[in-house]
Short mmCIF file of C-alpha atoms and ligand atoms in Angstrom, two decimals:
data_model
loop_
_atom_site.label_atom_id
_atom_site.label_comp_id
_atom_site.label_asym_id
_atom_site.label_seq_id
_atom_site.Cartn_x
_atom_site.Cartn_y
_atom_site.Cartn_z
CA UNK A 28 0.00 0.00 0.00
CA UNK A 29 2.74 2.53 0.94
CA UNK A 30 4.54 1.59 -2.07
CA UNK A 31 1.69 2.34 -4.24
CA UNK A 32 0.84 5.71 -2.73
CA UNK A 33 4.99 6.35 -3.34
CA UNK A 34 4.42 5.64 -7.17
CA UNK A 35 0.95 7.87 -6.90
CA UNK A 36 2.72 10.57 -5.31
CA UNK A 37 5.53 10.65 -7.73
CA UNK A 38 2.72 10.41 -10.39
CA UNK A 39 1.13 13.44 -9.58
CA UNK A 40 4.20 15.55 -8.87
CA UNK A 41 4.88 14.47 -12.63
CA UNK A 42 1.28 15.22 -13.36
CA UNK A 43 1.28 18.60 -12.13
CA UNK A 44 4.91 20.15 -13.02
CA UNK A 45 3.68 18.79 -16.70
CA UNK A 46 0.73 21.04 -16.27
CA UNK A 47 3.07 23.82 -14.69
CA UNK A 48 5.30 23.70 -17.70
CA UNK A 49 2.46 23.43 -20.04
CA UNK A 50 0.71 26.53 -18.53
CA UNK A 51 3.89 28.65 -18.32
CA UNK A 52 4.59 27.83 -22.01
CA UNK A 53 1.33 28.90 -23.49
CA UNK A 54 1.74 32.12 -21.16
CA UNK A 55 4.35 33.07 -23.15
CA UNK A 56 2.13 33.57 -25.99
CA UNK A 57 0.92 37.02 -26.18
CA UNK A 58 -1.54 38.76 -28.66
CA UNK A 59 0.37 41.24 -30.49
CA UNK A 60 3.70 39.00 -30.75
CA UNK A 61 4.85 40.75 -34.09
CA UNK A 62 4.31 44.45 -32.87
CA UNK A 63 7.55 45.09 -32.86
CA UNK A 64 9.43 42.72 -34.79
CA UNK A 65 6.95 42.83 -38.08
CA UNK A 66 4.54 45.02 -37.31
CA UNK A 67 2.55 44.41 -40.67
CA UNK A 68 2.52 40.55 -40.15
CA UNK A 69 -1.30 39.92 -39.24
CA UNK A 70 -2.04 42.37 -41.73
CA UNK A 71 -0.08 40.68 -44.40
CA UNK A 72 -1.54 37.16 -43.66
CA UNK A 73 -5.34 38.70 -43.87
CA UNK A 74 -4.69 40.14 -46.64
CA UNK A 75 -3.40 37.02 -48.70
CA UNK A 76 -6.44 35.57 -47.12
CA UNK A 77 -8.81 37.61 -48.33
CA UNK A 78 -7.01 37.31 -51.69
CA UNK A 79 -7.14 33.61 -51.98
CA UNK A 80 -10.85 33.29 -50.78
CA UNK A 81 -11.87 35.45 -53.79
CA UNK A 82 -10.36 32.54 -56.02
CA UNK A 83 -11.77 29.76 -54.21
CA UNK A 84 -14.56 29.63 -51.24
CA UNK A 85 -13.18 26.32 -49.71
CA UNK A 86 -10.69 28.18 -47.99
CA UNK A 87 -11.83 28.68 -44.63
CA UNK A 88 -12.68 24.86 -44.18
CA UNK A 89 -9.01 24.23 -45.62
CA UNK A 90 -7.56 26.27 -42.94
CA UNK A 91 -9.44 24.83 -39.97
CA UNK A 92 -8.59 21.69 -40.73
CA UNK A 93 -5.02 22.07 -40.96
CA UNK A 94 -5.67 24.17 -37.68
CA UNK A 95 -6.87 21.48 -35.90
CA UNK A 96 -4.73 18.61 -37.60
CA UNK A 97 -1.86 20.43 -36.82
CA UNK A 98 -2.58 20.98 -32.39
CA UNK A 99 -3.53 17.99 -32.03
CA UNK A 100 -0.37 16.47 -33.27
CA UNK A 101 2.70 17.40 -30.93
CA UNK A 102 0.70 20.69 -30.49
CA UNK A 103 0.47 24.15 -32.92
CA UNK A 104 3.65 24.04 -34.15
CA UNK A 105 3.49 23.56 -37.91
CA UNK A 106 4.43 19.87 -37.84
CA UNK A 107 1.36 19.10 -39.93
CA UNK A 108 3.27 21.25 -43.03
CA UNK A 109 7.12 19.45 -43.39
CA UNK A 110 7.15 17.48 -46.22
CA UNK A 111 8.07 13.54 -45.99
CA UNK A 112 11.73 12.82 -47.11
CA UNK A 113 13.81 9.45 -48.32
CA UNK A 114 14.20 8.78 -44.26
CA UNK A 115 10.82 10.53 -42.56
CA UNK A 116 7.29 9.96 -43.44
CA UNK A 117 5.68 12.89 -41.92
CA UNK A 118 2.50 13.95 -40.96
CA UNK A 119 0.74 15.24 -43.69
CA UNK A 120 1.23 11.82 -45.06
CA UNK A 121 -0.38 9.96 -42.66
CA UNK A 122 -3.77 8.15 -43.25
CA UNK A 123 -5.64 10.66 -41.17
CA UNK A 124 -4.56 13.61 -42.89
CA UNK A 125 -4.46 12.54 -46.75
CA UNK A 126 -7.62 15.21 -47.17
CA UNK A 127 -6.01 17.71 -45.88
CA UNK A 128 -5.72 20.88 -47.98
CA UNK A 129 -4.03 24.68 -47.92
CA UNK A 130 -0.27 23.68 -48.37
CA UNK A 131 0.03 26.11 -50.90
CA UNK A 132 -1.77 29.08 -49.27
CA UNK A 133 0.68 28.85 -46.83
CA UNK A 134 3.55 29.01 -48.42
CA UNK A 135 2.54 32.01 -50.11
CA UNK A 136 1.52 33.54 -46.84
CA UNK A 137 5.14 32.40 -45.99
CA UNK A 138 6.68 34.00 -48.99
CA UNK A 139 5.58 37.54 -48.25
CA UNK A 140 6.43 37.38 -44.90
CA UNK A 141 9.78 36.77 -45.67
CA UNK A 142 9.84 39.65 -48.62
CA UNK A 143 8.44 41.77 -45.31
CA UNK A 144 10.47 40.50 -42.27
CA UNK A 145 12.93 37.92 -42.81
CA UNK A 146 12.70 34.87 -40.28
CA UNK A 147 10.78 36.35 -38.06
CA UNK A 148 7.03 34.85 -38.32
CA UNK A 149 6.67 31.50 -37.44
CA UNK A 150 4.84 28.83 -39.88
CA UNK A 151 3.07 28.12 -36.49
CA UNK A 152 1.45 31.35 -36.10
CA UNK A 153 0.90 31.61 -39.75
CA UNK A 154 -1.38 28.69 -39.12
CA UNK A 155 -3.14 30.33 -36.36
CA UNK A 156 -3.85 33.74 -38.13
CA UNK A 157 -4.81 32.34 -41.34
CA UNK A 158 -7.44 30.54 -39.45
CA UNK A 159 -8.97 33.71 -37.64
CA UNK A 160 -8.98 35.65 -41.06
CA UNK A 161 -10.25 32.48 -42.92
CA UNK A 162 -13.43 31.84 -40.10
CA UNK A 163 -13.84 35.66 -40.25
CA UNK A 164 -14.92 35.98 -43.60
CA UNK A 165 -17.04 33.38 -43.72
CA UNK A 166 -18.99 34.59 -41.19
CA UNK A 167 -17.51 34.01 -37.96
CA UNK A 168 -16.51 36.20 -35.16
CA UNK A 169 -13.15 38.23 -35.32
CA UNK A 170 -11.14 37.46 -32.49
CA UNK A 171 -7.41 38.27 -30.92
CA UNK A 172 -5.20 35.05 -31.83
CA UNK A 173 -2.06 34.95 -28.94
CA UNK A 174 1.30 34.24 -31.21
CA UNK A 175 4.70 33.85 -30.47
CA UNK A 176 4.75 29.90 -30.92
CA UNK A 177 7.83 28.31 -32.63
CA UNK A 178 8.01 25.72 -35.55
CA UNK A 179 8.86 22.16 -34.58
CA UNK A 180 11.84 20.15 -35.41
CA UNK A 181 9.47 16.75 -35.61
CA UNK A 182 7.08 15.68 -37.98
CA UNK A 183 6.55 11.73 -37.92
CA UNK A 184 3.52 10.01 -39.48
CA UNK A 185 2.97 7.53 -36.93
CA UNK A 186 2.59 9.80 -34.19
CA UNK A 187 -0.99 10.81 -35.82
CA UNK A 188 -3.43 9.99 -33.20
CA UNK A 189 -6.82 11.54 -34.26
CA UNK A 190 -9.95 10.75 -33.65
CA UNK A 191 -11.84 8.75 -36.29
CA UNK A 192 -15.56 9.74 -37.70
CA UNK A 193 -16.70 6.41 -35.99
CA UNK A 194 -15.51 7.31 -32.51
CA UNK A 195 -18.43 7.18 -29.93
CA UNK A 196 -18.76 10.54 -28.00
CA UNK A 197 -16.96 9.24 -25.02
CA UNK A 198 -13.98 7.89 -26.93
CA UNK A 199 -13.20 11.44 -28.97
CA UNK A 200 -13.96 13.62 -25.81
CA UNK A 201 -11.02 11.06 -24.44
CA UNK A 202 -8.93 12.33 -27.39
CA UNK A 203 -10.00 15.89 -26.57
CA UNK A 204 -9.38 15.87 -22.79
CA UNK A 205 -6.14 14.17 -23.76
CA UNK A 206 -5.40 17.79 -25.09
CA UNK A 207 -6.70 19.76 -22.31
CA UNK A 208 -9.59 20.43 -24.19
CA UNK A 209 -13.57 20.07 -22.49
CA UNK A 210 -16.48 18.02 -23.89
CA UNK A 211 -18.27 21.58 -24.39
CA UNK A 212 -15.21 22.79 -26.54
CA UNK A 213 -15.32 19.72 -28.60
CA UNK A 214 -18.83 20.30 -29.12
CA UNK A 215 -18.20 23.73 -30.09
CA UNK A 216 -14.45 23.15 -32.45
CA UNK A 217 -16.86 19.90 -34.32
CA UNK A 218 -19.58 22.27 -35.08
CA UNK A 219 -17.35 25.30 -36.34
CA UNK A 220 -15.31 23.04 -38.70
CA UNK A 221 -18.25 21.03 -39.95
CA UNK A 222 -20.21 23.48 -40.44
CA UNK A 223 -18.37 24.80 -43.49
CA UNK A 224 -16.22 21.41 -45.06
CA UNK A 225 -17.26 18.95 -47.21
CA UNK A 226 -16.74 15.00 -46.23
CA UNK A 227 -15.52 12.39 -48.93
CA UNK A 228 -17.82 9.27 -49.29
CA UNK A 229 -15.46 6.85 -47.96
CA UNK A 230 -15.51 8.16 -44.82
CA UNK A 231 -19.46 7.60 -44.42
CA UNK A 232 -20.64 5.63 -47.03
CA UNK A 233 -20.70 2.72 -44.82
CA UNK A 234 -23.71 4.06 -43.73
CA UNK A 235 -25.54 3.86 -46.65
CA UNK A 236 -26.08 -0.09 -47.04
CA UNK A 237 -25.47 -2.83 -44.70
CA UNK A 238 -24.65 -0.26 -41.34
CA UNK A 239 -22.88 -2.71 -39.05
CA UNK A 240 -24.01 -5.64 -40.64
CA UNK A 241 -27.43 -4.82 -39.42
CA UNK A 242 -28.58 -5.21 -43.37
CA UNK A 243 -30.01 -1.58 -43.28
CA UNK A 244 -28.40 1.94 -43.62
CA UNK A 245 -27.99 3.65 -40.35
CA UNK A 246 -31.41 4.24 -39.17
CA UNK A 247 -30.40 7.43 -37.67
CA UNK A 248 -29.48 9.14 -41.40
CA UNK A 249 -32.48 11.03 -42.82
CA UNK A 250 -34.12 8.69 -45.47
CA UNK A 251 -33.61 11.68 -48.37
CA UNK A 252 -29.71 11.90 -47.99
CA UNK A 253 -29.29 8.48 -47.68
CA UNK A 254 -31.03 7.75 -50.98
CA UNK A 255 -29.60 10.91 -51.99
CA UNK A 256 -25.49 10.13 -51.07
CA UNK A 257 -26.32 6.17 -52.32
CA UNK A 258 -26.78 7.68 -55.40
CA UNK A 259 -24.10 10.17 -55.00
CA UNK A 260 -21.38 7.97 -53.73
CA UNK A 261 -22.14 5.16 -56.29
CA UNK A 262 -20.51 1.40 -56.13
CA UNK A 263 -17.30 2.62 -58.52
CA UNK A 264 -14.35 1.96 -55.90
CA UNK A 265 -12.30 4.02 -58.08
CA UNK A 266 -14.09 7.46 -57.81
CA UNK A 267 -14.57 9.36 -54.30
CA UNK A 268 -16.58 12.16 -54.41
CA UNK A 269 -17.78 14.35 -51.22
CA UNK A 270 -20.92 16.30 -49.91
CA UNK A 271 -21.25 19.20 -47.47
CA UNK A 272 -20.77 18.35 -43.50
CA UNK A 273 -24.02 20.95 -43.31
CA UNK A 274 -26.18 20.11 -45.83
CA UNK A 275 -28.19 23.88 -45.47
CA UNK A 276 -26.09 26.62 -44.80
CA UNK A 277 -22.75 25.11 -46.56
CA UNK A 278 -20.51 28.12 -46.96
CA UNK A 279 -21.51 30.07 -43.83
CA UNK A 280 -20.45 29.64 -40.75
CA UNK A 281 -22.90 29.08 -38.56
CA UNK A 282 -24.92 26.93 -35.87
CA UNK A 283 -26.67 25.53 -38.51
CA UNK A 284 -24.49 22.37 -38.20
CA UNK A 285 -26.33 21.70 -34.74
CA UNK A 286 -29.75 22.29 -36.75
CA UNK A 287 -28.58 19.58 -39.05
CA UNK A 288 -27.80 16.60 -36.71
CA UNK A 289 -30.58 17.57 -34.73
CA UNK A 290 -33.06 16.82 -38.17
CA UNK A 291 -30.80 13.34 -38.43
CA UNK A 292 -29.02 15.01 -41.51
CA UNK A 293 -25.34 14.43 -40.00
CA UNK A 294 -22.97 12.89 -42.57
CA UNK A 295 -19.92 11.16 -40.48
CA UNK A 296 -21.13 8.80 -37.99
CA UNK A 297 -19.81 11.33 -35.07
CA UNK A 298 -22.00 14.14 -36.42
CA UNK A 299 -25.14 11.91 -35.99
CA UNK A 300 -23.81 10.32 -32.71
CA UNK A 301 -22.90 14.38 -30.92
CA UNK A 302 -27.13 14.75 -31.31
CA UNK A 303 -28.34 11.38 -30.03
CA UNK A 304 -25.78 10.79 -27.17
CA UNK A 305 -27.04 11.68 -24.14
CA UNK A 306 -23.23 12.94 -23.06
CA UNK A 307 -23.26 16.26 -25.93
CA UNK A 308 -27.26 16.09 -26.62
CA UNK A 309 -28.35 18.67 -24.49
CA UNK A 310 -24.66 20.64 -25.78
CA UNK A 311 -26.01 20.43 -29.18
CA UNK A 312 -29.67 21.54 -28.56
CA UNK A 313 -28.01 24.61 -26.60
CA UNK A 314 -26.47 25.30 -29.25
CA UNK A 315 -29.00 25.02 -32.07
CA UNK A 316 -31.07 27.68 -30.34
CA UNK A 317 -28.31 30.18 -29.69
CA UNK A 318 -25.86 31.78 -32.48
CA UNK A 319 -24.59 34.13 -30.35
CA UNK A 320 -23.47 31.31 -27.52
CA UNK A 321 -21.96 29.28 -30.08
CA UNK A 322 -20.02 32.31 -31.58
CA UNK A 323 -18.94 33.01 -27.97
CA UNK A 324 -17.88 29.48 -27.03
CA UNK A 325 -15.98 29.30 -30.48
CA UNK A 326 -13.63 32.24 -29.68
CA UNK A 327 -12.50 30.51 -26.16
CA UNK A 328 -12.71 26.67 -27.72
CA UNK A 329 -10.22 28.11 -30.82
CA UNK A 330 -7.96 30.17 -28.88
CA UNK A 331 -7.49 26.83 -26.29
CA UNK A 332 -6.85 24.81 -29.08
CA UNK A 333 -4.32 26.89 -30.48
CA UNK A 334 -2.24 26.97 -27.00
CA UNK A 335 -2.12 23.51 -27.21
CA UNK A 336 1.91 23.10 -27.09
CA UNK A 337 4.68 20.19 -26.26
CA UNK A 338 7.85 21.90 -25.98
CA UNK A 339 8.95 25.56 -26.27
CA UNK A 340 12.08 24.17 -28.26
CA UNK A 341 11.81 24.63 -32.36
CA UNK A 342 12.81 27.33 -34.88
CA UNK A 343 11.14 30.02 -37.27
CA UNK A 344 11.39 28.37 -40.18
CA UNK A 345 12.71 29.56 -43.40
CA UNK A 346 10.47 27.18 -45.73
CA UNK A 347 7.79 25.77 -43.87
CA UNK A 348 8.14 22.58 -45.57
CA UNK A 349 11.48 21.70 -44.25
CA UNK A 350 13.25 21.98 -40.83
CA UNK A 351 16.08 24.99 -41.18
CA UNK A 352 19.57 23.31 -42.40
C1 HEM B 404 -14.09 13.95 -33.31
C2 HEM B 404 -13.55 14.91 -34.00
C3 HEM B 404 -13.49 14.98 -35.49
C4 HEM B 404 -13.56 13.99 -36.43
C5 HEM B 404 -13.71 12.52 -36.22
C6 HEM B 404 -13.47 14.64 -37.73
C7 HEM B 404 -13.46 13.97 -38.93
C8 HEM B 404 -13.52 14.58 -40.16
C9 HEM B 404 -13.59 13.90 -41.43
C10 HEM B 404 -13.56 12.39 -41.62
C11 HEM B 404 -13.67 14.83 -42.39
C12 HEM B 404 -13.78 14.61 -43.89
C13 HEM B 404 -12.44 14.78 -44.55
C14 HEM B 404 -12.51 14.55 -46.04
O1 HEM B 404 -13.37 13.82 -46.52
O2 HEM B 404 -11.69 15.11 -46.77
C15 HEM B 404 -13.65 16.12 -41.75
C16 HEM B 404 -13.69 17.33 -42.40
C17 HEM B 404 -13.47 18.54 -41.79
N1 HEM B 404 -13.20 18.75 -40.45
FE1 HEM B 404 -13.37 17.39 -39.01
N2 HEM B 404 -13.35 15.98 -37.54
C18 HEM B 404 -13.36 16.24 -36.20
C19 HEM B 404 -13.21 17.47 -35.59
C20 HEM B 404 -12.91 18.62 -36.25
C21 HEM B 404 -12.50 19.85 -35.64
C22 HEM B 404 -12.28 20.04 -34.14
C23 HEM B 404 -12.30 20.76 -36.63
C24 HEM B 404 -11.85 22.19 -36.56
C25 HEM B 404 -12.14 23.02 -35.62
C26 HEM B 404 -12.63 20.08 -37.87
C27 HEM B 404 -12.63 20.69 -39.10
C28 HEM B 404 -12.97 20.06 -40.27
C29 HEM B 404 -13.15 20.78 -41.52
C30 HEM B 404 -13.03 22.27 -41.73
C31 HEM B 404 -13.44 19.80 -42.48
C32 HEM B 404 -13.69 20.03 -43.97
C33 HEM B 404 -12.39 20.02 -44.73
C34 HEM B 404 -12.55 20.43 -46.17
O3 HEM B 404 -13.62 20.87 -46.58
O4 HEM B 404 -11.56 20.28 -46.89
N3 HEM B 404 -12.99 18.80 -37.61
N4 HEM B 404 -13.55 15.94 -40.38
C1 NAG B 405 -32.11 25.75 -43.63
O1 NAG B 405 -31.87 26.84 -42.77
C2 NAG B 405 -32.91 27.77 -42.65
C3 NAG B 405 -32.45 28.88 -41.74
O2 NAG B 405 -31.18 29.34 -42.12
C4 NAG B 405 -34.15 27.08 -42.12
O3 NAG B 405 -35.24 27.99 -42.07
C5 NAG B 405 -34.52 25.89 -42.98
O4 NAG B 405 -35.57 25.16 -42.41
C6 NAG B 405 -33.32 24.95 -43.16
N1 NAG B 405 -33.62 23.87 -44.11
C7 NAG B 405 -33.38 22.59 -43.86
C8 NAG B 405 -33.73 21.62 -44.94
O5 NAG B 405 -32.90 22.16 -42.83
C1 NAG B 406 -2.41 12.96 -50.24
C2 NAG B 406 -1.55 12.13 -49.37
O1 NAG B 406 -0.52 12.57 -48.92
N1 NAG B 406 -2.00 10.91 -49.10
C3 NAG B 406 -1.29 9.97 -48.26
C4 NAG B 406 -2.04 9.73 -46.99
O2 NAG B 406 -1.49 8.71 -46.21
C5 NAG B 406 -1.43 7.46 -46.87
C6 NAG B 406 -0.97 6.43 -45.86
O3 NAG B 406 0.18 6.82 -45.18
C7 NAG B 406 -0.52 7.59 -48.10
O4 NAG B 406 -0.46 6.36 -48.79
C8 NAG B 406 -1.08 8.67 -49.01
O5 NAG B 406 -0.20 8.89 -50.09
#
């Protein structure tokens, strides 16, 4: 017995100078970071933004994505952009993150920052502010994004641990609170990005025919989209098209996401399963009734994600593809 409350003891004071650490490095983020050192930075991001949206309307979901992809990996530090090499598969090439798009918007976001300030914006932060402009302008709230975070010196496929569209509730809030982050802010972070993307059939299509051998389509998909995505998604293994996570209001952001799975017209498995679980149902219905609350709650969910961090040690890169020579 004494021997085990030795090993809890030493458990906890690991527990909780992890938590120090981790608290004490995202305090050293600070809104305003580039004041001095590029003063036009967060201008200079928006404005390539704004620039890029007029070309193509996906952008916001592209950016969120990434956002996300890239915190909950070794935390917001731009491992989600180095590309694989001869010796590393990296992140981006993982399973989980074949999808995901905006490599390119970066790295001209990248490229004028270094015209403007040499080395001194981190592909990190990039990330971050892109996001904010990208959610602004498709109708979500403005809001202060704290920077300062450096780029990583890791990027290693098999450390992508994300949760899967056919997680129950419980398991991806596990994945979430693994990150410091609350049921309520999942809630929140699942609405905001699917509220605006688009899904590929393979990731639902199971769905459609033969749900978990049960020799029906998920009972709990609307009987219009499921005849309408059958048709859509097709039995040719060689095509893969996709369909809006928010089947109204596709562009905008919005609650109308929580409207959606509340009518049964959720696309993944996990959209369905955050309005029927009795753990994020009455989240959701909140929600649904309330843009304003869900606008409010996004701000705080987003700005935890992004101080999700491991380590305060990493560079500004030059390219954010590669790790500095
Ligand atoms: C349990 C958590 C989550 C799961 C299982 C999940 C899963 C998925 C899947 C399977 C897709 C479709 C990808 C494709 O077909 O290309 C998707 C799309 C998307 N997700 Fe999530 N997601 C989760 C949480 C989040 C969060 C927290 C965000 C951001 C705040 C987010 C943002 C997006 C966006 C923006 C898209 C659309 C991407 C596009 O249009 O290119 N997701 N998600
Ligand atoms: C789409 O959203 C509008 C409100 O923006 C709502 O009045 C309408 O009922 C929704 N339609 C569907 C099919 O959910
Ligand atoms: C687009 C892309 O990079 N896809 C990759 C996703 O991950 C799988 C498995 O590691 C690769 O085979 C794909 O090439």
């Amino acid at each position: 017995m004494a021997r085990f409350h030795k090993h809890l003891n030493i458990t906890l004071g690991i527990i909780s100078w992890f938590l120090c650490f981790a608290i004490s490095l995202s305090s050293a983020l600070q809104v305003g970071f580039y004041t001095k050192s590029c003063p036009n930075a967060e201008n200079i991001v928006r404005q390539v933004v704004q620039q890029q949206y007029k070309a193509d309307r996906t952008v916001p979901a592209a950016l969120l994505r990434m956002h996300f992809h890239d915190c909950f990996v070794r935390g917001c530090d731009a491992s989600i952009l180095i590309d694989s090499t001869s010796d590393n598969q990296a992140e981006k090439d993982a399973g989980a993150n074949g999808s995901v798009r905006g490599y390119e918007l970066i790295d001209k976001i990248k490229a004028a920052l270094e015209r403007a300030c040499p080395q001194k914006v981190s592909c990190a932060d990039i990330i971050t502010l892109a996001t904010r402009d990208a959610v602004y302008i498709a109708g979500g709230p403005n809001y202060n994004v704290p920077t300062g975070r450096r780029d990583g010196l890791i990027s290693r496929a098999s450390e992508v641990n994300l949760p899967g569209p056919r997680f129950t509730v419980l398991q991806a809030q596990q994945s979430f609170s693994a990150r410091g982050l609350s049921l309520n802010d999942m809630v929140v972070l699942l609405g905001a990005g699917h509220t605006i993307g688009v899904a590929h059939c393979n990731f639902f299509k199971d769905r459609l025919s033969n749900f978990q051998g049960t020799g029906t389509p998920d009972r709990t998909m609307d009987k219009a989209l499921v005849k309408k995505f059958s048709g859509l998604c097709g039995s040719n293994p060689n095509v893969n098209p996709s369909t809006f996570l928010d089947q109204n209001t596709s562009f905008v952001f919005d609650n109308e996401y929580y409207n959606q799975i509340r009518k049964n017209r959720g696309i993944l498995q996990i959209d369905q399963e955050l309005a029927l679980d009795s753990l994020s149902a009455k989240l959701v219905s909140n929600l649904a009734a309330n843009n304003n609350n869900f606008r409010q709650s996004f701000v705080k969910a987003i700005v935890k994600m992004g101080n999700i961090q491991q380590g305060n040690a990493g560079e500004i890169r030059e390219n954010c593809r590669r790790i500095n020579y």
